[in-house]
mmCIF file of C-alpha atoms and ligand atoms in Angstrom:
data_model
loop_
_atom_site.group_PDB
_atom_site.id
_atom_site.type_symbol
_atom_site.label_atom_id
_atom_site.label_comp_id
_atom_site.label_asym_id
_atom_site.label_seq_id
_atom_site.Cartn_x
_atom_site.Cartn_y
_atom_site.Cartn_z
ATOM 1 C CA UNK A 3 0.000 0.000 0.000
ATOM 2 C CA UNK A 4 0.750 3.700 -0.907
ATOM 3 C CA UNK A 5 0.347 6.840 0.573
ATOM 4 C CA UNK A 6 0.621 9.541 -1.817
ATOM 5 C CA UNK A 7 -1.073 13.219 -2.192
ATOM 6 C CA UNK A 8 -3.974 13.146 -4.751
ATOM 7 C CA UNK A 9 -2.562 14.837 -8.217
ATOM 8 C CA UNK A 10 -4.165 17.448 -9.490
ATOM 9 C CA UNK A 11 -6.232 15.813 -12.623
ATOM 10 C CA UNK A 12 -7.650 13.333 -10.347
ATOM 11 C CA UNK A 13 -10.787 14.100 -8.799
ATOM 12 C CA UNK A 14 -10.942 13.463 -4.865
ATOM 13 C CA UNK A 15 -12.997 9.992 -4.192
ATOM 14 C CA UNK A 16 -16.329 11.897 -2.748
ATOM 15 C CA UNK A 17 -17.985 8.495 -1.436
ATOM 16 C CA UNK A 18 -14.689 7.628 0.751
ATOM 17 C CA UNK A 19 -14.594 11.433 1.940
ATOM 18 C CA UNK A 20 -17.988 11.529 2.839
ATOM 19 C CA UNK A 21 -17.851 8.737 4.720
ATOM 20 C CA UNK A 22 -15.872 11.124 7.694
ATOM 21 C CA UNK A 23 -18.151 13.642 7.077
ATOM 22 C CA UNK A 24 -21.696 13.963 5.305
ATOM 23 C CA UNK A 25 -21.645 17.347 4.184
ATOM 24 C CA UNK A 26 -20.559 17.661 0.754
ATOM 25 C CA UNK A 27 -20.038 21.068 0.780
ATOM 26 C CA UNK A 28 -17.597 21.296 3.756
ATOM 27 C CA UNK A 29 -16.020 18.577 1.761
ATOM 28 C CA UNK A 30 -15.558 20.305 -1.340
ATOM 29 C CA UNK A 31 -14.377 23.247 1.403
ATOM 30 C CA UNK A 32 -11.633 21.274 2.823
ATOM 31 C CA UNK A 33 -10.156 19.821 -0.176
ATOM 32 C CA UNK A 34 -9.997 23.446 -1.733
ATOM 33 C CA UNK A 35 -8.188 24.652 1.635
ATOM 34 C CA UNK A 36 -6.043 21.585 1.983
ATOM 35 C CA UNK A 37 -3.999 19.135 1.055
ATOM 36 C CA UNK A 38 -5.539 15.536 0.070
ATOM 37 C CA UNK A 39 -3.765 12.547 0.209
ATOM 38 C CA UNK A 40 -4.609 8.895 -0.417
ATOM 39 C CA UNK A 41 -4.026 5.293 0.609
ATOM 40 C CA UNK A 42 -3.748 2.958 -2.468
ATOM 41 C CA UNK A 43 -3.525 -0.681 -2.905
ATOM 42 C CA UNK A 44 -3.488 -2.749 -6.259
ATOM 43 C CA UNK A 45 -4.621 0.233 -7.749
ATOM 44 C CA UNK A 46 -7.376 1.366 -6.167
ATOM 45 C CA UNK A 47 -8.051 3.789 -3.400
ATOM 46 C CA UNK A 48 -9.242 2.442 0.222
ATOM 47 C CA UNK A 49 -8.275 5.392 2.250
ATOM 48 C CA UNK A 50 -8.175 9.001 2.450
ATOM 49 C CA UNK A 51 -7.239 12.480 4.213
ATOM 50 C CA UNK A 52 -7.145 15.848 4.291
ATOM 51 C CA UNK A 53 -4.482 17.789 5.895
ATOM 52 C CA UNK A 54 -5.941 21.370 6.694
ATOM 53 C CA UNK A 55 -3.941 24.609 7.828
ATOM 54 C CA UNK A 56 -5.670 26.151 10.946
ATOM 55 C CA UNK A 57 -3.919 28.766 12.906
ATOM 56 C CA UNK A 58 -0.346 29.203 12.270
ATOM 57 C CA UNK A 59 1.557 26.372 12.773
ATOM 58 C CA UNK A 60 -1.369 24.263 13.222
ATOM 59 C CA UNK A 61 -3.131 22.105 11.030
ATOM 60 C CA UNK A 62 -5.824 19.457 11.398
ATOM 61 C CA UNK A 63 -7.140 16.063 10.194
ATOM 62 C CA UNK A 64 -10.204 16.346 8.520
ATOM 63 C CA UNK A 65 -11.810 13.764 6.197
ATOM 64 C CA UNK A 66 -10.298 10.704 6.966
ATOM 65 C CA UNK A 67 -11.498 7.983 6.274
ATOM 66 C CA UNK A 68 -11.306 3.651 5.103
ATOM 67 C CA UNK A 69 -13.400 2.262 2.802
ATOM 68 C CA UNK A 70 -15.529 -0.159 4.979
ATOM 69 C CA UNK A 71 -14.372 -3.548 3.321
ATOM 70 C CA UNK A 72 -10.779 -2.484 4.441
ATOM 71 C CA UNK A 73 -11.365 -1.382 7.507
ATOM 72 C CA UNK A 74 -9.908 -2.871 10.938
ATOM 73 C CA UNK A 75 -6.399 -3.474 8.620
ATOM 74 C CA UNK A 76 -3.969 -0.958 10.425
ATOM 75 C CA UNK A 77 -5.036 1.602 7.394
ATOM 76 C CA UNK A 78 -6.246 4.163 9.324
ATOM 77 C CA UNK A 79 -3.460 4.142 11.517
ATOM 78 C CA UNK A 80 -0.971 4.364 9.118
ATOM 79 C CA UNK A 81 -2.937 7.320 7.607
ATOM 80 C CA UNK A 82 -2.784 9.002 10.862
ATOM 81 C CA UNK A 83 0.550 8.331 11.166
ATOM 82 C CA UNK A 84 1.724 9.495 7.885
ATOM 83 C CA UNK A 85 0.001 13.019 8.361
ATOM 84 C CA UNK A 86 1.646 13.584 12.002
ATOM 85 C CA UNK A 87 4.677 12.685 9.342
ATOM 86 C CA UNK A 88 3.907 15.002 6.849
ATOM 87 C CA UNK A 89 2.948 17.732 8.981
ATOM 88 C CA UNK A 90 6.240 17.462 10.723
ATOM 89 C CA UNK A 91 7.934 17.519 7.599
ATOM 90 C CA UNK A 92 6.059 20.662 6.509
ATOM 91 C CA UNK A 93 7.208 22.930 9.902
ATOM 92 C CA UNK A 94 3.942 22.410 11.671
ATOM 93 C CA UNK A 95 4.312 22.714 15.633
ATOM 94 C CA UNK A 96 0.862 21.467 16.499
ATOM 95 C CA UNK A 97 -1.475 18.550 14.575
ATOM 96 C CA UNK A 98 -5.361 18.337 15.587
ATOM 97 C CA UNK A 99 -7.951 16.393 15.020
ATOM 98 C CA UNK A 100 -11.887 16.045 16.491
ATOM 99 C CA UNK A 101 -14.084 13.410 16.384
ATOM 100 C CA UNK A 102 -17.541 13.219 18.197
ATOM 101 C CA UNK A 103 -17.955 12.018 21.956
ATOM 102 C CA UNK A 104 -19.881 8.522 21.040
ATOM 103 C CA UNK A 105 -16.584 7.659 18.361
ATOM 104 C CA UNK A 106 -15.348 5.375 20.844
ATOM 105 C CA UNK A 107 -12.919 3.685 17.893
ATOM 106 C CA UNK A 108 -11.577 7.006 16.722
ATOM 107 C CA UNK A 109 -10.587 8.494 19.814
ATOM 108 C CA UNK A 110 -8.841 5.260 21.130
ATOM 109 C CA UNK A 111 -7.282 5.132 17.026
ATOM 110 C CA UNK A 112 -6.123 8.863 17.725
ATOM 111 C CA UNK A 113 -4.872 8.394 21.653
ATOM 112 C CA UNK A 114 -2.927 5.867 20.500
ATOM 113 C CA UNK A 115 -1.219 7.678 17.895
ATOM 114 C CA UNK A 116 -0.325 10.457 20.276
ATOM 115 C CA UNK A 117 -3.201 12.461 20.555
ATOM 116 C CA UNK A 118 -3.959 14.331 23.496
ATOM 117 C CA UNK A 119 -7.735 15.381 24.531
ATOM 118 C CA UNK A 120 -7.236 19.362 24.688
ATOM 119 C CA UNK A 121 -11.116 20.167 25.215
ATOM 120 C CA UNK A 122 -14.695 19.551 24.519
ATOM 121 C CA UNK A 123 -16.540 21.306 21.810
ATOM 122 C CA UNK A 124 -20.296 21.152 23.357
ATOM 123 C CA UNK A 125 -23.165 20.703 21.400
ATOM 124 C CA UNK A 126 -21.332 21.448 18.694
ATOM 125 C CA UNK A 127 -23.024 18.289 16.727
ATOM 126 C CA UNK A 128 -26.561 19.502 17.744
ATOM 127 C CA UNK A 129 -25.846 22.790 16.039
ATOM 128 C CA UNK A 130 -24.336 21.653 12.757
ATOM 129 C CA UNK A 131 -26.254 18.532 12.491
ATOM 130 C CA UNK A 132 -30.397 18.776 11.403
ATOM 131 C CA UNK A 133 -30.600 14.809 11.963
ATOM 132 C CA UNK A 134 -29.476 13.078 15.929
ATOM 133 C CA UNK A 135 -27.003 10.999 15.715
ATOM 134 C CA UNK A 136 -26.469 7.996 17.577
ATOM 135 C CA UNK A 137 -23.488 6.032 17.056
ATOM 136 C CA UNK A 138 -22.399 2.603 19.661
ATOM 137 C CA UNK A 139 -25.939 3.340 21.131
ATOM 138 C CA UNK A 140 -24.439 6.710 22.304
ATOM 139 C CA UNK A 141 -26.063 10.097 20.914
ATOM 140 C CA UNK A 142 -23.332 12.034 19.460
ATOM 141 C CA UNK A 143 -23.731 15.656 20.792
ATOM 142 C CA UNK A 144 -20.268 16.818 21.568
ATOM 143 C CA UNK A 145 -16.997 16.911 19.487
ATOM 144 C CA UNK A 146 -14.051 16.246 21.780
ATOM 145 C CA UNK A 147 -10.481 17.842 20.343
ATOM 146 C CA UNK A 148 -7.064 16.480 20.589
ATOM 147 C CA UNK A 149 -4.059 17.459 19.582
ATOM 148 C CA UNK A 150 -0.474 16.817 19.495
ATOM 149 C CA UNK A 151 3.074 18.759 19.402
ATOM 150 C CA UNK A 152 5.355 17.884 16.733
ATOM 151 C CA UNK A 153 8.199 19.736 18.125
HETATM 152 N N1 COA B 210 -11.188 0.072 21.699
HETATM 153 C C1 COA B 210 -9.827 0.093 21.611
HETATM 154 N N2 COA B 210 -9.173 0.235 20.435
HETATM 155 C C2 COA B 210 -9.923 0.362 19.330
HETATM 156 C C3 COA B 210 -11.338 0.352 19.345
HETATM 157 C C4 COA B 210 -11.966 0.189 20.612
HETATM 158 N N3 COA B 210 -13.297 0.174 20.719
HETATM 159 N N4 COA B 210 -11.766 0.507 18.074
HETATM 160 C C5 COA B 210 -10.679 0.635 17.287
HETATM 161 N N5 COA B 210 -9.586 0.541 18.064
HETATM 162 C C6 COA B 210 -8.193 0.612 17.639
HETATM 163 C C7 COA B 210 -7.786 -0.601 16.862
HETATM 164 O O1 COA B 210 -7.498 -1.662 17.735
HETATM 165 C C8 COA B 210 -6.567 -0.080 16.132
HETATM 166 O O2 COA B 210 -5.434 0.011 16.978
HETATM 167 P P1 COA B 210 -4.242 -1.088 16.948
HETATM 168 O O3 COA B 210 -3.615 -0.962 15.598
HETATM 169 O O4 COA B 210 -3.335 -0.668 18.047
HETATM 170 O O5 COA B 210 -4.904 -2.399 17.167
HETATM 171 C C9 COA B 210 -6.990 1.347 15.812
HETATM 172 O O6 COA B 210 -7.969 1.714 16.794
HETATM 173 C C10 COA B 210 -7.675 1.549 14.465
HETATM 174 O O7 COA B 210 -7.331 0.580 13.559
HETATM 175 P P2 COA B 210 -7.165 0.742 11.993
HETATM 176 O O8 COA B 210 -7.426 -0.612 11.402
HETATM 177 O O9 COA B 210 -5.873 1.391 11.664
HETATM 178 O O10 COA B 210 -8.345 1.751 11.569
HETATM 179 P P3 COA B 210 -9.215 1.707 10.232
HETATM 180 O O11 COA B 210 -8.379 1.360 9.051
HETATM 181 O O12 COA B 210 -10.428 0.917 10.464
HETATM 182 O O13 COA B 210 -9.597 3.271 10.103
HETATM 183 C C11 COA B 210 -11.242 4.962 10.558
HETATM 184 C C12 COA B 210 -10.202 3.994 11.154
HETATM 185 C C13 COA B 210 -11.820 5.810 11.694
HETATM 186 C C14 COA B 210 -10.547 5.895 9.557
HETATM 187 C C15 COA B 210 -12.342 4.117 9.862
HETATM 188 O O14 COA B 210 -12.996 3.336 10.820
HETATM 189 C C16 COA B 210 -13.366 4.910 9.086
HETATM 190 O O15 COA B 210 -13.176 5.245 7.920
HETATM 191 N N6 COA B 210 -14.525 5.221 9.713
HETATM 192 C C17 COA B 210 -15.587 5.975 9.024
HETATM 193 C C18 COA B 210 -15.220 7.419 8.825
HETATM 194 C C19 COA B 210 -14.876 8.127 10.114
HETATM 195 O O16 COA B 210 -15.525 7.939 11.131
HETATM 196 N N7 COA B 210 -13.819 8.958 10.057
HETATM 197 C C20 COA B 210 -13.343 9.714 11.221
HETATM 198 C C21 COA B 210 -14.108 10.933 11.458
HETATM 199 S S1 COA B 210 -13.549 11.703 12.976
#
């Protein structure tokens, strides 16, 4: 498997991206704003994500995502791990990421990559969200932040 950035006359793979997040348009946002890179195997793409500059020095993991027939491979770790990587590479201090309170596989997936919990974003999935969501029987209200220091 490769990790490489998406060129620019390939189109990013929308169905993989909006499997992190459902809103097309804050997709199409964050691919504009950031740079998009891909996991392929045999040709095809299984895994994606978007590295996003922030504040200075900071960026953030948005989009990232497995394809659900790969999932539960070591994928999304290595994605994770190649973007603390890359950011590193690029002069970033800080890397972030946020997933919501009832992700109980991404945040252990991001703790044990480094991540730190830095603070709770409240409600913030009840203001952005018209539908509830309820994910490992939990409803997802909050999104809980982490970061990490690259220095
Ligand atoms: N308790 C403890 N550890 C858990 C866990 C749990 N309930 N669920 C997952 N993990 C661990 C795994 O054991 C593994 O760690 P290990 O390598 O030390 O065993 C790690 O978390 C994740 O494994 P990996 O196979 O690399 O992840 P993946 O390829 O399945 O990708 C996602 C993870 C989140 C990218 C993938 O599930 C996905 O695409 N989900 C849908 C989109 C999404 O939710 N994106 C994130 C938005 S914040």
């Amino acid at each position: 498997m490769v990790i490489r950035p998406l060129s620019n006359n390939e189109s990013p793979p929308m169905p993989l991206l909006l499997l992190a997040d459902p809103s097309e348009q804050l997709v199409l946002d964050y691919i504009q704003r950031g740079q998009c890179f891909v996991a392929e195997t045999e040709g095809n793409i299984v895994g994606v994500y978007v590295l996003l500059p922030t504040r200075p020095k900071t960026a953030e993991i948005v989009n990232i995502a497995v394809m659900p027939e790969h999932q539960g491979k070591g994928i999304g770790k290595q994605l994770v791990q190649h973007a603390i990587e890359t950011a590193k590479q690029q002069g970033y201090q800080t890397i972030e990421i946020g997933t919501g309170n009832s992700s109980i596989g991404q945040l252990a997936l991001y703790q044990k990559c480094g991540f730190r919990i830095t603070g709770i974003d409240k409600d913030f999935f009840v203001r952005h969200y018209e539908e509830p969501i309820l994910e490992n029987g939990i409803p997802c209200r909050d999104m809980i932040r982490l970061a990490q220091d690259l220095s």
